[in-house]
């Protein structure tokens, strides 16, 4: 499902402040697996996820995601590929605070050629699944942290992705909520989705559903 | 030199666009020079993003060029009140040697923009940027055209002398007169009408054939026929559609039909004609692009079929609109013949 | 299609999320549109009004000059012109300026015979007094300005002097309608005989000869023939007058518009500045949109809608307020600016009229520059890198 071959991402190349955020990483995650990328802060987890998630392009190497080589794709096609196959839960949730829950969740579908009613149906369906139906018309800023987290998950799932990427999803959650989240992710995994989580939270990488753990350090995967 | 709101509005638009175009051209130059799709460097990414800007500019530019053609026409109409002897836009155009070239150049600019947008449209569907360098090279064709457009327009208004007597459309499109306008006006209306209306079934059957079958030669022929039909249509408007609109067998002016007295029917007519011709061009042009290889093949087929459909719709609309004044005349005159 | 609608929907929603900023911007823009529209509507209306006055004139006017000054022309000249093909009729006109010492003002005295051409039209432009609009010896029809200056109304009497200092008295029988002020404000209409007496034009002479032609297209040719037949005569063609009016007002409005264009430039720069100086919040928002699956072209479409969402309502608002200002309130201030500050200039009613052409010109003077100045900032917003935004640093 995901195959990364010697991929690197270098910021500010050739300048004094050059950073090798991801350095010749090679890894493989099969369909339906749950993988965790573990590493200290600044080790390049987020950067690696953005590469896999078609948000940024590697400076060298190859990346194959969901049957396509994306490492040299124009941005437009990266976006299209992401729309079709990938859902992302961001570290900071990255919700738009003064939009309603419904709009936040439906956001990724707006640029598609989909009617309003169809979008609305899909959103309702997901909100029910995430037990957020009652919060449908609330503004996101009126919600609690746990609820915001679930909105973020709902948004990541709205395009029915085969691959779900989550960047430090538990950073803002307490133990109880973290456990709840892992249950949710486990349930999502059961739908034959591939999940990659970047996290340094033991509650995450020690979870029984995790199939693979990659250890990252200074941009390199040092251990699998 | 004449200064009025029309002239000013034309300059405001064209000046703004000129600035943007020159920016678009500097971007194009960078792209042509440094473009390298195999590079994964940041510079290439920046170029890709910049290319969005220049294509956006050209697309807005086409819109503004079209508005500017309409504005030019209106400016001419307003000039006609000021220039002795001119009673309509045609007369104003004849007021000095820059008038007609300016108008034709404007149309050429719009045409080149449109063609460019077709190429661009194909290119954005290609994952390997196959046409990008080519399309930005093409953009340089536009530069001299735009420069001339700007210059001619400026020269035209600068050299308008309210004391020089010009001729009106009655003279330019006079049947017994000399020159191109007159020779068109004296084409026998019956023959023109016949040619005009025989083209419809030909076009429709070509369109039908191509919608069921892929044929490279067919696409080329379709576009070629579109161009021919465009010329025939313009001649037809001068030779018999306009006289029917005016209900005067001797009045052939193709510009006055846009006036309010004739319910702005000219705008409708020309809008349909230009849209139809534009979409007729797509099949042939994209067939040509296919020869550039890459993945173009798969992308273009769908486009060709769609644009043939659209062009046929607009050709039919165009023919219907040009028939309208004739039908109305026949009803009112109970089957009379305007030209006898 | 759905894509565009969804994006439009989102844009409108965003518009209201940033109400304060957007609405103040909208108001500013509509004020600019208002200024442009008012200038254009007013000059359009004045030109039309002037044109109407010109239309009432003969197609060709023939004047006699002696030592470079206009002198009465012998009516007999008429006979010489009879052979020219295409002339409908020739009419001797008696009129002139009269200095009235009590009011220290110049009036235009026009001679008029009831049975002649103006008859039908006169009824239309005159507010009949007790007697109706027939003009006989010793009677006068006055323009509103004359009546005001001399404190006259129908039924009252006033006096005028002949060149040999004899005083004659006239009854005011009617006033011209205020709607015709632009042409009749300073007019005193007398019978032809009375006019001859007051202005000192002898029988057999006229101030000038008015020539009417059948086919307006032949006016210039006929004027040329007249010049050949009567050397030393000044021939004025109506179109020249119309053109003069047109040029004068076009110039005036052109110059004011040029001044406005500099305002426009300042505005465009402001638009540019506002649009490119995205707030951190907006940047973050666009980054989120792109990270969740919006393409650069989607953001460009959104920005295009955004431009329309501001400029179209502004355009409409500016148009409507300007329409009210010009046609219902009579364009105070601006009217003086365009016509000139002359106090003598008649107050006249402006007849409402707007046409498609004017709308297009206004559109291209306001909305198009607006859109042009948003292109680059929109692009800048659209290519924001989601990578940097989603880290939230
Ligand atoms: N846009 C950027 N420009 C320069 N350096 C960056 C940028 N983004 C991230 N980095 C650097 O790349 C390294 C890896 O960061 P990141 O992938 O966010 O690590 P993690 O998610 O594991 O904390 C860090 O040193 C960070 O400072
Ligand atoms: Mg991180």
mmCIF file of N, CA, C and O in Angstrom, chain B residues 201-272:
data_model
loop_
_atom_site.group_PDB
_atom_site.id
_atom_site.type_symbol
_atom_site.label_atom_id
_atom_site.label_comp_id
_atom_site.label_asym_id
_atom_site.label_seq_id
_atom_site.Cartn_x
_atom_site.Cartn_y
_atom_site.Cartn_z
ATOM 1 N N UNK B 201 -26.541 21.067 -42.731
ATOM 2 C CA UNK B 201 -26.577 19.598 -42.730
ATOM 3 C C UNK B 201 -25.191 18.980 -42.857
ATOM 4 O O UNK B 201 -24.929 17.949 -42.220
ATOM 5 N N UNK B 202 -24.304 19.618 -43.614
ATOM 6 C CA UNK B 202 -22.942 19.068 -43.723
ATOM 7 C C UNK B 202 -22.293 18.996 -42.347
ATOM 8 O O UNK B 202 -21.780 17.964 -41.927
ATOM 9 N N UNK B 203 -22.396 20.129 -41.634
ATOM 10 C CA UNK B 203 -21.785 20.198 -40.318
ATOM 11 C C UNK B 203 -22.390 19.168 -39.376
ATOM 12 O O UNK B 203 -21.687 18.434 -38.680
ATOM 13 N N UNK B 204 -23.715 19.110 -39.381
ATOM 14 C CA UNK B 204 -24.395 18.192 -38.461
ATOM 15 C C UNK B 204 -23.987 16.753 -38.740
ATOM 16 O O UNK B 204 -23.712 15.987 -37.809
ATOM 17 N N UNK B 205 -23.917 16.396 -40.023
ATOM 18 C CA UNK B 205 -23.575 15.005 -40.317
ATOM 19 C C UNK B 205 -22.117 14.721 -39.948
ATOM 20 O O UNK B 205 -21.799 13.654 -39.434
ATOM 21 N N UNK B 206 -21.236 15.710 -40.163
ATOM 22 C CA UNK B 206 -19.851 15.536 -39.733
ATOM 23 C C UNK B 206 -19.779 15.319 -38.237
ATOM 24 O O UNK B 206 -19.081 14.424 -37.748
ATOM 25 N N UNK B 207 -20.515 16.146 -37.517
ATOM 26 C CA UNK B 207 -20.528 16.038 -36.061
ATOM 27 C C UNK B 207 -21.042 14.681 -35.628
ATOM 28 O O UNK B 207 -20.469 14.031 -34.747
ATOM 29 N N UNK B 208 -22.101 14.236 -36.291
ATOM 30 C CA UNK B 208 -22.686 12.949 -35.921
ATOM 31 C C UNK B 208 -21.693 11.819 -36.171
ATOM 32 O O UNK B 208 -21.465 10.966 -35.320
ATOM 33 N N UNK B 209 -21.058 11.894 -37.340
ATOM 34 C CA UNK B 209 -20.080 10.874 -37.706
ATOM 35 C C UNK B 209 -18.964 10.797 -36.657
ATOM 36 O O UNK B 209 -18.602 9.726 -36.179
ATOM 37 N N UNK B 210 -18.458 11.971 -36.264
ATOM 38 C CA UNK B 210 -17.324 11.997 -35.353
ATOM 39 C C UNK B 210 -17.714 11.584 -33.939
ATOM 40 O O UNK B 210 -16.870 11.149 -33.162
ATOM 41 N N UNK B 211 -19.001 11.743 -33.603
ATOM 42 C CA UNK B 211 -19.401 11.350 -32.249
ATOM 43 C C UNK B 211 -19.527 9.835 -32.148
ATOM 44 O O UNK B 211 -19.517 9.268 -31.073
ATOM 45 N N UNK B 212 -19.656 9.154 -33.286
ATOM 46 C CA UNK B 212 -19.730 7.703 -33.225
ATOM 47 C C UNK B 212 -18.378 7.051 -33.500
ATOM 48 O O UNK B 212 -18.124 5.937 -33.089
ATOM 49 N N UNK B 213 -17.516 7.780 -34.200
ATOM 50 C CA UNK B 213 -16.274 7.166 -34.652
ATOM 51 C C UNK B 213 -15.120 8.117 -34.445
ATOM 52 O O UNK B 213 -15.267 9.325 -34.607
ATOM 53 N N UNK B 214 -13.969 7.545 -34.053
ATOM 54 C CA UNK B 214 -12.791 8.397 -33.935
ATOM 55 C C UNK B 214 -12.081 8.434 -35.278
ATOM 56 O O UNK B 214 -11.839 7.391 -35.882
ATOM 57 N N UNK B 215 -11.762 9.624 -35.752
ATOM 58 C CA UNK B 215 -11.059 9.701 -37.022
ATOM 59 C C UNK B 215 -10.175 10.937 -37.034
ATOM 60 O O UNK B 215 -10.682 12.056 -37.028
ATOM 61 N N UNK B 216 -8.870 10.747 -36.986
ATOM 62 C CA UNK B 216 -7.966 11.896 -36.941
ATOM 63 C C UNK B 216 -8.215 12.868 -38.079
ATOM 64 O O UNK B 216 -8.302 14.079 -37.871
ATOM 65 N N UNK B 217 -8.363 12.344 -39.296
ATOM 66 C CA UNK B 217 -8.604 13.246 -40.423
ATOM 67 C C UNK B 217 -9.925 13.965 -40.232
ATOM 68 O O UNK B 217 -10.055 15.143 -40.538
ATOM 69 N N UNK B 218 -10.892 13.217 -39.708
ATOM 70 C CA UNK B 218 -12.204 13.812 -39.446
ATOM 71 C C UNK B 218 -12.090 15.016 -38.538
ATOM 72 O O UNK B 218 -12.714 16.053 -38.786
ATOM 73 N N UNK B 219 -11.259 14.905 -37.482
ATOM 74 C CA UNK B 219 -11.132 16.024 -36.551
ATOM 75 C C UNK B 219 -10.512 17.230 -37.239
ATOM 76 O O UNK B 219 -10.964 18.357 -37.083
ATOM 77 N N UNK B 220 -9.457 16.957 -38.038
ATOM 78 C CA UNK B 220 -8.839 18.068 -38.775
ATOM 79 C C UNK B 220 -9.859 18.723 -39.692
ATOM 80 O O UNK B 220 -9.991 19.944 -39.754
ATOM 81 N N UNK B 221 -10.603 17.867 -40.424
ATOM 82 C CA UNK B 221 -11.584 18.399 -41.365
ATOM 83 C C UNK B 221 -12.644 19.217 -40.648
ATOM 84 O O UNK B 221 -13.062 20.270 -41.118
ATOM 85 N N UNK B 222 -13.044 18.707 -39.490
ATOM 86 C CA UNK B 222 -14.085 19.404 -38.738
ATOM 87 C C UNK B 222 -13.624 20.821 -38.388
ATOM 88 O O UNK B 222 -14.352 21.791 -38.581
ATOM 89 N N UNK B 223 -12.384 20.922 -37.885
ATOM 90 C CA UNK B 223 -11.880 22.245 -37.510
ATOM 91 C C UNK B 223 -11.720 23.137 -38.731
ATOM 92 O O UNK B 223 -12.045 24.327 -38.701
ATOM 93 N N UNK B 224 -11.245 22.528 -39.819
ATOM 94 C CA UNK B 224 -11.077 23.297 -41.049
ATOM 95 C C UNK B 224 -12.432 23.817 -41.516
ATOM 96 O O UNK B 224 -12.592 24.995 -41.854
ATOM 97 N N UNK B 225 -13.409 22.925 -41.483
ATOM 98 C CA UNK B 225 -14.749 23.316 -41.903
ATOM 99 C C UNK B 225 -15.293 24.415 -40.986
ATOM 100 O O UNK B 225 -15.958 25.337 -41.440
ATOM 101 N N UNK B 226 -14.965 24.301 -39.693
ATOM 102 C CA UNK B 226 -15.374 25.342 -38.750
ATOM 103 C C UNK B 226 -14.846 26.693 -39.173
ATOM 104 O O UNK B 226 -15.574 27.689 -39.178
ATOM 105 N N UNK B 227 -13.560 26.726 -39.563
ATOM 106 C CA UNK B 227 -12.959 27.990 -39.992
ATOM 107 C C UNK B 227 -13.634 28.527 -41.241
ATOM 108 O O UNK B 227 -13.939 29.712 -41.346
ATOM 109 N N UNK B 228 -13.869 27.610 -42.204
ATOM 110 C CA UNK B 228 -14.522 28.032 -43.450
ATOM 111 C C UNK B 228 -15.913 28.577 -43.142
ATOM 112 O O UNK B 228 -16.326 29.627 -43.649
ATOM 113 N N UNK B 229 -16.601 27.864 -42.263
ATOM 114 C CA UNK B 229 -17.953 28.279 -41.914
ATOM 115 C C UNK B 229 -17.949 29.649 -41.248
ATOM 116 O O UNK B 229 -18.857 30.454 -41.445
ATOM 117 N N UNK B 230 -16.890 29.901 -40.475
ATOM 118 C CA UNK B 230 -16.755 31.200 -39.828
ATOM 119 C C UNK B 230 -16.709 32.301 -40.888
ATOM 120 O O UNK B 230 -17.428 33.297 -40.814
ATOM 121 N N UNK B 231 -15.894 32.077 -41.904
ATOM 122 C CA UNK B 231 -15.783 33.076 -42.979
ATOM 123 C C UNK B 231 -17.116 33.205 -43.722
ATOM 124 O O UNK B 231 -17.615 34.316 -43.949
ATOM 125 N N UNK B 232 -17.695 32.060 -44.073
ATOM 126 C CA UNK B 232 -18.986 32.093 -44.773
ATOM 127 C C UNK B 232 -20.007 32.859 -43.953
ATOM 128 O O UNK B 232 -20.783 33.658 -44.483
ATOM 129 N N UNK B 233 -19.991 32.637 -42.651
ATOM 130 C CA UNK B 233 -20.980 33.293 -41.792
ATOM 131 C C UNK B 233 -20.818 34.798 -41.815
ATOM 132 O O UNK B 233 -21.796 35.538 -41.904
ATOM 133 N N UNK B 234 -19.564 35.257 -41.716
ATOM 134 C CA UNK B 234 -19.340 36.699 -41.746
ATOM 135 C C UNK B 234 -19.820 37.270 -43.084
ATOM 136 O O UNK B 234 -20.536 38.279 -43.138
ATOM 137 N N UNK B 235 -19.445 36.586 -44.184
ATOM 138 C CA UNK B 235 -19.902 37.049 -45.502
ATOM 139 C C UNK B 235 -21.422 37.034 -45.567
ATOM 140 O O UNK B 235 -22.052 37.951 -46.093
ATOM 141 N N UNK B 236 -22.007 35.962 -45.000
ATOM 142 C CA UNK B 236 -23.466 35.846 -45.019
ATOM 143 C C UNK B 236 -24.129 36.975 -44.256
ATOM 144 O O UNK B 236 -25.133 37.539 -44.695
ATOM 145 N N UNK B 237 -23.543 37.331 -43.124
ATOM 146 C CA UNK B 237 -24.118 38.427 -42.330
ATOM 147 C C UNK B 237 -24.133 39.698 -43.170
ATOM 148 O O UNK B 237 -25.128 40.408 -43.250
ATOM 149 N N UNK B 238 -22.996 39.958 -43.854
ATOM 150 C CA UNK B 238 -22.921 41.183 -44.654
ATOM 151 C C UNK B 238 -23.871 41.109 -45.843
ATOM 152 O O UNK B 238 -24.592 42.059 -46.140
ATOM 153 N N UNK B 239 -23.894 39.943 -46.496
ATOM 154 C CA UNK B 239 -24.616 39.931 -47.763
ATOM 155 C C UNK B 239 -26.127 39.824 -47.605
ATOM 156 O O UNK B 239 -26.870 40.436 -48.348
ATOM 157 N N UNK B 240 -26.622 39.052 -46.620
ATOM 158 C CA UNK B 240 -28.086 39.005 -46.549
ATOM 159 C C UNK B 240 -28.700 39.075 -45.145
ATOM 160 O O UNK B 240 -29.811 39.554 -45.005
ATOM 161 N N UNK B 241 -27.962 38.642 -44.095
ATOM 162 C CA UNK B 241 -28.588 38.695 -42.765
ATOM 163 C C UNK B 241 -28.811 40.147 -42.348
ATOM 164 O O UNK B 241 -29.911 40.531 -41.940
ATOM 165 N N UNK B 242 -27.768 40.965 -42.493
ATOM 166 C CA UNK B 242 -27.902 42.365 -42.103
ATOM 167 C C UNK B 242 -29.029 43.069 -42.863
ATOM 168 O O UNK B 242 -29.872 43.717 -42.242
ATOM 169 N N UNK B 243 -29.108 42.937 -44.210
ATOM 170 C CA UNK B 243 -30.214 43.585 -44.908
ATOM 171 C C UNK B 243 -31.587 43.149 -44.378
ATOM 172 O O UNK B 243 -32.498 43.975 -44.268
ATOM 173 N N UNK B 244 -31.715 41.877 -44.020
ATOM 174 C CA UNK B 244 -32.991 41.429 -43.466
ATOM 175 C C UNK B 244 -33.266 42.066 -42.118
ATOM 176 O O UNK B 244 -34.396 42.385 -41.785
ATOM 177 N N UNK B 245 -32.183 42.236 -41.331
ATOM 178 C CA UNK B 245 -32.382 42.866 -40.016
ATOM 179 C C UNK B 245 -32.819 44.314 -40.201
ATOM 180 O O UNK B 245 -33.729 44.795 -39.535
ATOM 181 N N UNK B 246 -32.180 45.007 -41.152
ATOM 182 C CA UNK B 246 -32.569 46.405 -41.400
ATOM 183 C C UNK B 246 -33.842 46.500 -42.227
ATOM 184 O O UNK B 246 -34.425 47.563 -42.359
ATOM 185 N N UNK B 247 -34.216 45.378 -42.850
ATOM 186 C CA UNK B 247 -35.314 45.345 -43.815
ATOM 187 C C UNK B 247 -35.069 46.325 -44.943
ATOM 188 O O UNK B 247 -35.974 47.020 -45.402
ATOM 189 N N UNK B 248 -33.800 46.426 -45.341
ATOM 190 C CA UNK B 248 -33.403 47.298 -46.449
ATOM 191 C C UNK B 248 -32.419 46.524 -47.305
ATOM 192 O O UNK B 248 -31.345 46.162 -46.820
ATOM 193 N N UNK B 249 -32.767 46.250 -48.574
ATOM 194 C CA UNK B 249 -31.884 45.427 -49.398
ATOM 195 C C UNK B 249 -30.517 46.058 -49.635
ATOM 196 O O UNK B 249 -29.563 45.372 -49.978
ATOM 197 N N UNK B 250 -30.384 47.374 -49.452
ATOM 198 C CA UNK B 250 -29.108 48.004 -49.792
ATOM 199 C C UNK B 250 -28.220 48.246 -48.584
ATOM 200 O O UNK B 250 -27.087 48.665 -48.731
ATOM 201 N N UNK B 251 -28.714 48.002 -47.389
ATOM 202 C CA UNK B 251 -27.907 48.241 -46.194
ATOM 203 C C UNK B 251 -27.209 46.956 -45.778
ATOM 204 O O UNK B 251 -27.848 45.962 -45.477
ATOM 205 N N UNK B 252 -25.883 46.960 -45.765
ATOM 206 C CA UNK B 252 -25.144 45.730 -45.513
ATOM 207 C C UNK B 252 -24.239 45.807 -44.295
ATOM 208 O O UNK B 252 -23.451 44.904 -44.064
ATOM 209 N N UNK B 253 -24.297 46.897 -43.547
ATOM 210 C CA UNK B 253 -23.307 47.100 -42.491
ATOM 211 C C UNK B 253 -23.371 45.985 -41.429
ATOM 212 O O UNK B 253 -24.414 45.732 -40.854
ATOM 213 N N UNK B 254 -22.245 45.317 -41.188
ATOM 214 C CA UNK B 254 -22.265 44.216 -40.210
ATOM 215 C C UNK B 254 -22.112 44.689 -38.766
ATOM 216 O O UNK B 254 -22.126 43.872 -37.866
ATOM 217 N N UNK B 255 -21.946 45.985 -38.570
ATOM 218 C CA UNK B 255 -21.734 46.464 -37.198
ATOM 219 C C UNK B 255 -22.998 47.060 -36.592
ATOM 220 O O UNK B 255 -23.278 46.902 -35.420
ATOM 221 N N UNK B 256 -23.769 47.748 -37.435
ATOM 222 C CA UNK B 256 -24.957 48.403 -36.893
ATOM 223 C C UNK B 256 -25.981 47.438 -36.324
ATOM 224 O O UNK B 256 -26.857 47.836 -35.565
ATOM 225 N N UNK B 257 -25.875 46.161 -36.713
ATOM 226 C CA UNK B 257 -26.855 45.205 -36.181
ATOM 227 C C UNK B 257 -26.735 45.045 -34.670
ATOM 228 O O UNK B 257 -27.577 44.440 -34.052
ATOM 229 N N UNK B 258 -25.668 45.616 -34.103
ATOM 230 C CA UNK B 258 -25.530 45.525 -32.654
ATOM 231 C C UNK B 258 -26.244 46.660 -31.938
ATOM 232 O O UNK B 258 -26.202 46.761 -30.722
ATOM 233 N N UNK B 259 -26.888 47.528 -32.723
ATOM 234 C CA UNK B 259 -27.497 48.689 -32.090
ATOM 235 C C UNK B 259 -28.790 48.340 -31.362
ATOM 236 O O UNK B 259 -29.407 47.326 -31.629
ATOM 237 N N UNK B 260 -29.168 49.259 -30.496
ATOM 238 C CA UNK B 260 -30.376 49.060 -29.721
ATOM 239 C C UNK B 260 -31.620 48.964 -30.622
ATOM 240 O O UNK B 260 -32.533 48.177 -30.349
ATOM 241 N N UNK B 261 -31.616 49.724 -31.722
ATOM 242 C CA UNK B 261 -32.790 49.719 -32.612
ATOM 243 C C UNK B 261 -33.098 48.305 -33.095
ATOM 244 O O UNK B 261 -34.237 47.989 -33.410
ATOM 245 N N UNK B 262 -32.047 47.499 -33.184
ATOM 246 C CA UNK B 262 -32.254 46.142 -33.684
ATOM 247 C C UNK B 262 -32.184 45.138 -32.548
ATOM 248 O O UNK B 262 -31.797 43.990 -32.716
ATOM 249 N N UNK B 263 -32.502 45.617 -31.357
ATOM 250 C CA UNK B 263 -32.600 44.761 -30.161
ATOM 251 C C UNK B 263 -31.293 44.035 -29.875
ATOM 252 O O UNK B 263 -31.300 42.920 -29.384
ATOM 253 N N UNK B 264 -30.176 44.683 -30.164
ATOM 254 C CA UNK B 264 -28.853 44.117 -29.869
ATOM 255 C C UNK B 264 -28.675 42.732 -30.468
ATOM 256 O O UNK B 264 -27.904 41.920 -29.966
ATOM 257 N N UNK B 265 -29.403 42.426 -31.519
ATOM 258 C CA UNK B 265 -29.346 41.062 -32.059
ATOM 259 C C UNK B 265 -27.931 40.725 -32.524
ATOM 260 O O UNK B 265 -27.504 39.567 -32.463
ATOM 261 N N UNK B 266 -27.176 41.746 -32.939
ATOM 262 C CA UNK B 266 -25.814 41.513 -33.406
ATOM 263 C C UNK B 266 -24.928 40.883 -32.338
ATOM 264 O O UNK B 266 -24.136 39.993 -32.624
ATOM 265 N N UNK B 267 -25.072 41.364 -31.104
ATOM 266 C CA UNK B 267 -24.270 40.791 -30.017
ATOM 267 C C UNK B 267 -24.512 39.299 -29.911
ATOM 268 O O UNK B 267 -23.590 38.500 -29.776
ATOM 269 N N UNK B 268 -25.779 38.933 -29.941
ATOM 270 C CA UNK B 268 -26.154 37.528 -29.812
ATOM 271 C C UNK B 268 -25.541 36.729 -30.955
ATOM 272 O O UNK B 268 -24.928 35.682 -30.761
ATOM 273 N N UNK B 269 -25.716 37.281 -32.151
ATOM 274 C CA UNK B 269 -25.233 36.613 -33.352
ATOM 275 C C UNK B 269 -23.729 36.365 -33.278
ATOM 276 O O UNK B 269 -23.245 35.251 -33.482
ATOM 277 N N UNK B 270 -22.983 37.427 -32.944
ATOM 278 C CA UNK B 270 -21.530 37.286 -32.911
ATOM 279 C C UNK B 270 -21.086 36.409 -31.751
ATOM 280 O O UNK B 270 -20.125 35.643 -31.875
ATOM 281 N N UNK B 271 -21.780 36.505 -30.613
ATOM 282 C CA UNK B 271 -21.408 35.662 -29.468
ATOM 283 C C UNK B 271 -21.540 34.193 -29.864
ATOM 284 O O UNK B 271 -20.601 33.411 -29.679
ATOM 285 N N UNK B 272 -22.674 33.833 -30.443
ATOM 286 C CA UNK B 272 -22.867 32.445 -30.866
ATOM 287 C C UNK B 272 -21.808 32.047 -31.887
ATOM 288 O O UNK B 272 -21.209 30.974 -31.795
#
